[in-house]
PDB file of C-alpha atoms in Angstrom:
ATOM      1  CA  MET U 391      -6.214   3.682  16.716  1.00 77.00           C
ATOM      2  CA  LYS U 392      -5.050   0.038  17.198  1.00 79.00           C
ATOM      3  CA  GLU U 393      -7.436  -1.192  18.911  1.00 85.00           C
ATOM      4  CA  GLN U 394     -10.317   0.712  16.788  1.00 91.00           C
ATOM      5  CA  LEU U 395      -8.949  -0.912  14.077  1.00 92.00           C
ATOM      6  CA  ASN U 396      -9.268  -4.630  15.843  1.00 92.00           C
ATOM      7  CA  ASP U 397     -13.084  -3.167  15.924  1.00 92.00           C
ATOM      8  CA  LEU U 398     -12.852  -2.534  12.061  1.00 94.00           C
ATOM      9  CA  LEU U 399     -11.347  -5.050  10.442  1.00 95.00           C
ATOM     10  CA  SER U 400     -12.494  -8.933  10.264  1.00 92.00           C
ATOM     11  CA  LYS U 401      -9.562 -11.215  12.113  1.00 92.00           C
ATOM     12  CA  GLU U 402      -8.723 -12.691   8.286  1.00 92.00           C
ATOM     13  CA  THR U 403      -8.287  -9.195   6.812  1.00 94.00           C
ATOM     14  CA  LEU U 404      -6.297  -7.611  10.102  1.00 94.00           C
ATOM     15  CA  LEU U 405      -4.001 -10.858   9.420  1.00 93.00           C
ATOM     16  CA  VAL U 406      -3.130  -9.582   6.521  1.00 94.00           C
ATOM     17  CA  TRP U 407      -2.899  -5.615   7.110  1.00 96.00           C
ATOM     18  CA  ASN U 408       0.157  -6.353  10.674  1.00 95.00           C
ATOM     19  CA  GLU U 409       1.667  -9.150   7.448  1.00 95.00           C
ATOM     20  CA  LEU U 410       2.272  -6.354   5.657  1.00 96.00           C
ATOM     21  CA  VAL U 411       2.833  -4.446   8.817  1.00 96.00           C
ATOM     22  CA  ASP U 412       5.859  -6.333   9.199  1.00 96.00           C
ATOM     23  CA  ALA U 413       7.396  -7.077   6.162  1.00 96.00           C
ATOM     24  CA  ILE U 414       7.361  -3.139   5.570  1.00 96.00           C
ATOM     25  CA  ASP U 415       8.626  -2.719   9.031  1.00 96.00           C
ATOM     26  CA  LEU U 416      11.879  -5.209   7.840  1.00 95.00           C
ATOM     27  CA  LEU U 417      12.858  -3.275   4.834  1.00 96.00           C
ATOM     28  CA  TYR U 418      12.295   0.409   5.419  1.00 96.00           C
ATOM     29  CA  ASP U 419      13.254   2.810   8.431  1.00 94.00           C
ATOM     30  CA  VAL U 420      10.304   5.770   7.730  1.00 94.00           C
ATOM     31  CA  ASP U 421       8.237   8.090  10.167  1.00 95.00           C
ATOM     32  CA  ARG U 422       4.710   6.137  10.471  1.00 95.00           C
ATOM     33  CA  LEU U 423       1.772   8.194  11.121  1.00 95.00           C
ATOM     34  CA  TRP U 424      -1.914   7.630  12.250  1.00 95.00           C
ATOM     35  CA  ASP U 425      -4.328   9.653  11.286  1.00 94.00           C
ATOM     36  CA  LYS U 426      -8.090   9.842  10.785  1.00 92.00           C
ATOM     37  CA  GLY U 427      -9.220   8.568   7.242  1.00 90.00           C
ATOM     38  CA  PHE U 428     -11.297  10.657   5.169  1.00 90.00           C
ATOM     39  CA  GLY U 429     -14.610  10.289   3.650  1.00 92.00           C
ATOM     40  CA  ASN U 430     -15.705   6.544   4.560  1.00 93.00           C
ATOM     41  CA  TRP U 431     -12.366   5.827   5.937  1.00 96.00           C
ATOM     42  CA  LYS U 432     -11.577   5.503   9.217  1.00 96.00           C
ATOM     43  CA  ILE U 433      -8.088   5.480   9.962  1.00 96.00           C
ATOM     44  CA  GLU U 434      -5.013   6.455   8.110  1.00 96.00           C
ATOM     45  CA  TYR U 435      -1.713   4.756   8.238  1.00 97.00           C
ATOM     46  CA  LYS U 436       0.965   6.563   6.555  1.00 97.00           C
ATOM     47  CA  TYR U 437       4.649   5.541   6.080  1.00 97.00           C
ATOM     48  CA  ARG U 438       6.533   8.756   4.808  1.00 96.00           C
ATOM     49  CA  ARG U 439      10.289   9.790   4.535  1.00 90.00           C
ATOM     50  CA  GLY U 440      11.728  13.268   3.608  1.00 88.00           C
ATOM     51  CA  GLY U 441       8.336  14.570   2.835  1.00 89.00           C
ATOM     52  CA  LYS U 442       7.533  11.811   0.746  1.00 93.00           C
ATOM     53  CA  THR U 443       5.030   9.496   0.808  1.00 95.00           C
ATOM     54  CA  LEU U 444       5.950   5.361   0.451  1.00 97.00           C
ATOM     55  CA  CYS U 445       2.301   4.282   0.965  1.00 98.00           C
ATOM     56  CA  THR U 446      -0.960   4.857   3.045  1.00 97.00           C
ATOM     57  CA  PHE U 447      -3.055   1.674   4.619  1.00 98.00           C
ATOM     58  CA  TYR U 448      -6.376   3.083   4.898  1.00 97.00           C
ATOM     59  CA  ALA U 449      -9.115   0.997   6.545  1.00 97.00           C
ATOM     60  CA  LYS U 450     -12.827   1.214   7.644  1.00 96.00           C
ATOM     61  CA  GLU U 451     -15.714  -1.270   8.225  1.00 94.00           C
ATOM     62  CA  GLU U 452     -14.718  -4.788   6.949  1.00 92.00           C
ATOM     63  CA  VAL U 453     -12.235  -3.134   4.557  1.00 95.00           C
ATOM     64  CA  ALA U 454      -8.764  -2.084   4.496  1.00 96.00           C
ATOM     65  CA  ASN U 455      -6.452  -0.784   1.216  1.00 97.00           C
ATOM     66  CA  LEU U 456      -3.156  -0.412   0.687  1.00 97.00           C
ATOM     67  CA  LEU U 457      -2.938   3.094  -1.766  1.00 97.00           C
ATOM     68  CA  LEU U 458       0.524   3.502  -4.443  1.00 97.00           C
ATOM     69  CA  ILE U 459       0.401   6.652  -5.830  1.00 96.00           C
ATOM     70  CA  TYR U 460       2.716   6.201  -8.992  1.00 97.00           C
ATOM     71  CA  GLY U 461       4.404   8.785 -11.216  1.00 95.00           C
ATOM     72  CA  ARG U 462       5.498   8.527 -15.010  1.00 94.00           C
ATOM     73  CA  ALA U 463       8.880   7.255 -13.479  1.00 95.00           C
ATOM     74  CA  GLU U 464       7.132   4.598 -11.345  1.00 96.00           C
ATOM     75  CA  ARG U 465       5.613   3.701 -13.723  1.00 96.00           C
ATOM     76  CA  GLU U 466       8.307   2.674 -16.322  1.00 95.00           C
ATOM     77  CA  LYS U 467       9.448   0.429 -14.078  1.00 96.00           C
ATOM     78  CA  PHE U 468       6.201  -1.560 -13.254  1.00 96.00           C
ATOM     79  CA  GLU U 469       6.017  -2.108 -16.851  1.00 94.00           C
ATOM     80  CA  LYS U 470       9.470  -3.960 -16.529  1.00 95.00           C
ATOM     81  CA  ILE U 471       8.034  -6.326 -14.385  1.00 95.00           C
ATOM     82  CA  LYS U 472       4.566  -6.943 -14.533  1.00 95.00           C
ATOM     83  CA  ASP U 473       4.967 -10.051 -15.692  1.00 96.00           C
ATOM     84  CA  SER U 474       6.798 -11.577 -12.802  1.00 96.00           C
ATOM     85  CA  LEU U 475       3.626 -10.357 -10.702  1.00 96.00           C
ATOM     86  CA  SER U 476       0.386 -11.827  -9.974  1.00 94.00           C
ATOM     87  CA  ARG U 477      -2.759 -11.600 -12.287  1.00 95.00           C
ATOM     88  CA  PRO U 478      -4.940  -9.337  -9.488  1.00 95.00           C
ATOM     89  CA  MET U 479      -1.673  -7.455  -8.911  1.00 95.00           C
ATOM     90  CA  GLN U 480      -1.714  -6.407 -13.120  1.00 96.00           C
ATOM     91  CA  ASP U 481      -5.585  -6.072 -13.188  1.00 96.00           C
ATOM     92  CA  ILE U 482      -5.362  -3.318 -10.517  1.00 96.00           C
ATOM     93  CA  TYR U 483      -2.587  -1.350 -12.139  1.00 97.00           C
ATOM     94  CA  GLU U 484      -4.497  -1.996 -15.516  1.00 96.00           C
ATOM     95  CA  ARG U 485      -7.877  -0.881 -14.668  1.00 96.00           C
ATOM     96  CA  THR U 486      -6.453   2.609 -12.640  1.00 96.00           C
ATOM     97  CA  GLU U 487      -6.690   5.665 -14.428  1.00 95.00           C
ATOM     98  CA  VAL U 488      -3.670   7.693 -14.539  1.00 93.00           C
ATOM     99  CA  LEU U 489      -4.442  11.030 -13.573  1.00 92.00           C
ATOM    100  CA  HIS U 490      -2.745  14.583 -13.744  1.00 90.00           C
ATOM    101  CA  ASP U 491      -1.277  13.378 -10.619  1.00 88.00           C
ATOM    102  CA  GLY U 492      -0.194   9.694 -11.338  1.00 92.00           C
ATOM    103  CA  LYS U 493      -2.081   6.567 -10.983  1.00 96.00           C
ATOM    104  CA  TRP U 494      -3.361   5.317  -7.944  1.00 96.00           C
ATOM    105  CA  LEU U 495      -3.411   1.799  -6.810  1.00 97.00           C
ATOM    106  CA  TRP U 496      -5.961   0.908  -4.129  1.00 97.00           C
ATOM    107  CA  ILE U 497      -4.686  -2.552  -3.058  1.00 97.00           C
ATOM    108  CA  PRO U 498      -7.329  -4.070  -1.461  1.00 95.00           C
ATOM    109  CA  LEU U 499      -5.718  -5.861   1.641  1.00 95.00           C
ATOM    110  CA  ASP U 500      -7.487  -9.703   1.215  1.00 87.00           C
ATOM    111  CA  ASP U 501      -5.996 -13.412   0.103  1.00 78.00           C
ATOM    112  CA  ASN U 502      -6.017 -11.920  -3.595  1.00 80.00           C
ATOM    113  CA  ILE U 503      -2.815 -10.166  -3.583  1.00 86.00           C
ATOM    114  CA  GLY U 504       0.472 -11.662  -2.119  1.00 89.00           C
ATOM    115  CA  ILE U 505       2.403  -9.565   0.576  1.00 93.00           C
ATOM    116  CA  GLU U 506       5.077 -10.358  -1.630  1.00 94.00           C
ATOM    117  CA  ASP U 507       3.650  -8.404  -4.785  1.00 95.00           C
ATOM    118  CA  ILE U 508       2.894  -5.594  -2.718  1.00 96.00           C
ATOM    119  CA  ILE U 509       6.632  -5.577  -1.393  1.00 96.00           C
ATOM    120  CA  GLU U 510       7.832  -5.523  -4.918  1.00 96.00           C
ATOM    121  CA  MET U 511       5.842  -2.920  -5.886  1.00 96.00           C
ATOM    122  CA  LEU U 512       7.236  -0.534  -2.911  1.00 97.00           C
ATOM    123  CA  LYS U 513      10.190  -1.356  -3.910  1.00 96.00           C
ATOM    124  CA  ILE U 514       9.315   0.461  -7.077  1.00 95.00           C
ATOM    125  CA  LYS U 515       9.022   3.375  -5.221  1.00 94.00           C
ATOM    126  CA  ARG U 516      11.498   3.249  -2.898  1.00 94.00           C
ATOM    127  CA  ARG U 517      14.497   1.038  -2.854  1.00 92.00           C
ATOM    128  CA  PRO U 518      14.838  -0.663   0.713  1.00 94.00           C
ATOM    129  CA  ASN U 519      17.245   1.216   3.424  1.00 90.00           C
ATOM    130  CA  ARG U 520      16.882  -1.832   5.741  1.00 80.00           C
ATOM    131  CA  LYS U 521      19.251  -4.703   5.748  1.00 64.00           C
TER     132      LYS U 521
END
């Protein structure tokens, strides 16, 4: 799957993907699962632990996104830190509709959203379990 990922994404997007994966790997001891995507997505890369998903990467031609799903508790935590996050991250959150099973945040892996913002969003979902 990694070879296919290299073929799908631009060098810039692949760089952001890899930086984020490295940052997550430093903070979280979780299972990593590669799979084929759904719909137009060609690749899925999921971080899970104990049957719960931390986040999922998706890739297709020249595009990669990170999916975070926030339930009610995570949305309440987000409200407490939102002012410390970048305006682009706040915009993604505000534009995302709340569905019956939570808020599905599709975060583009590009230069508009910093790795630090994404890590803070992940910390809302689950505390890091590596030192």
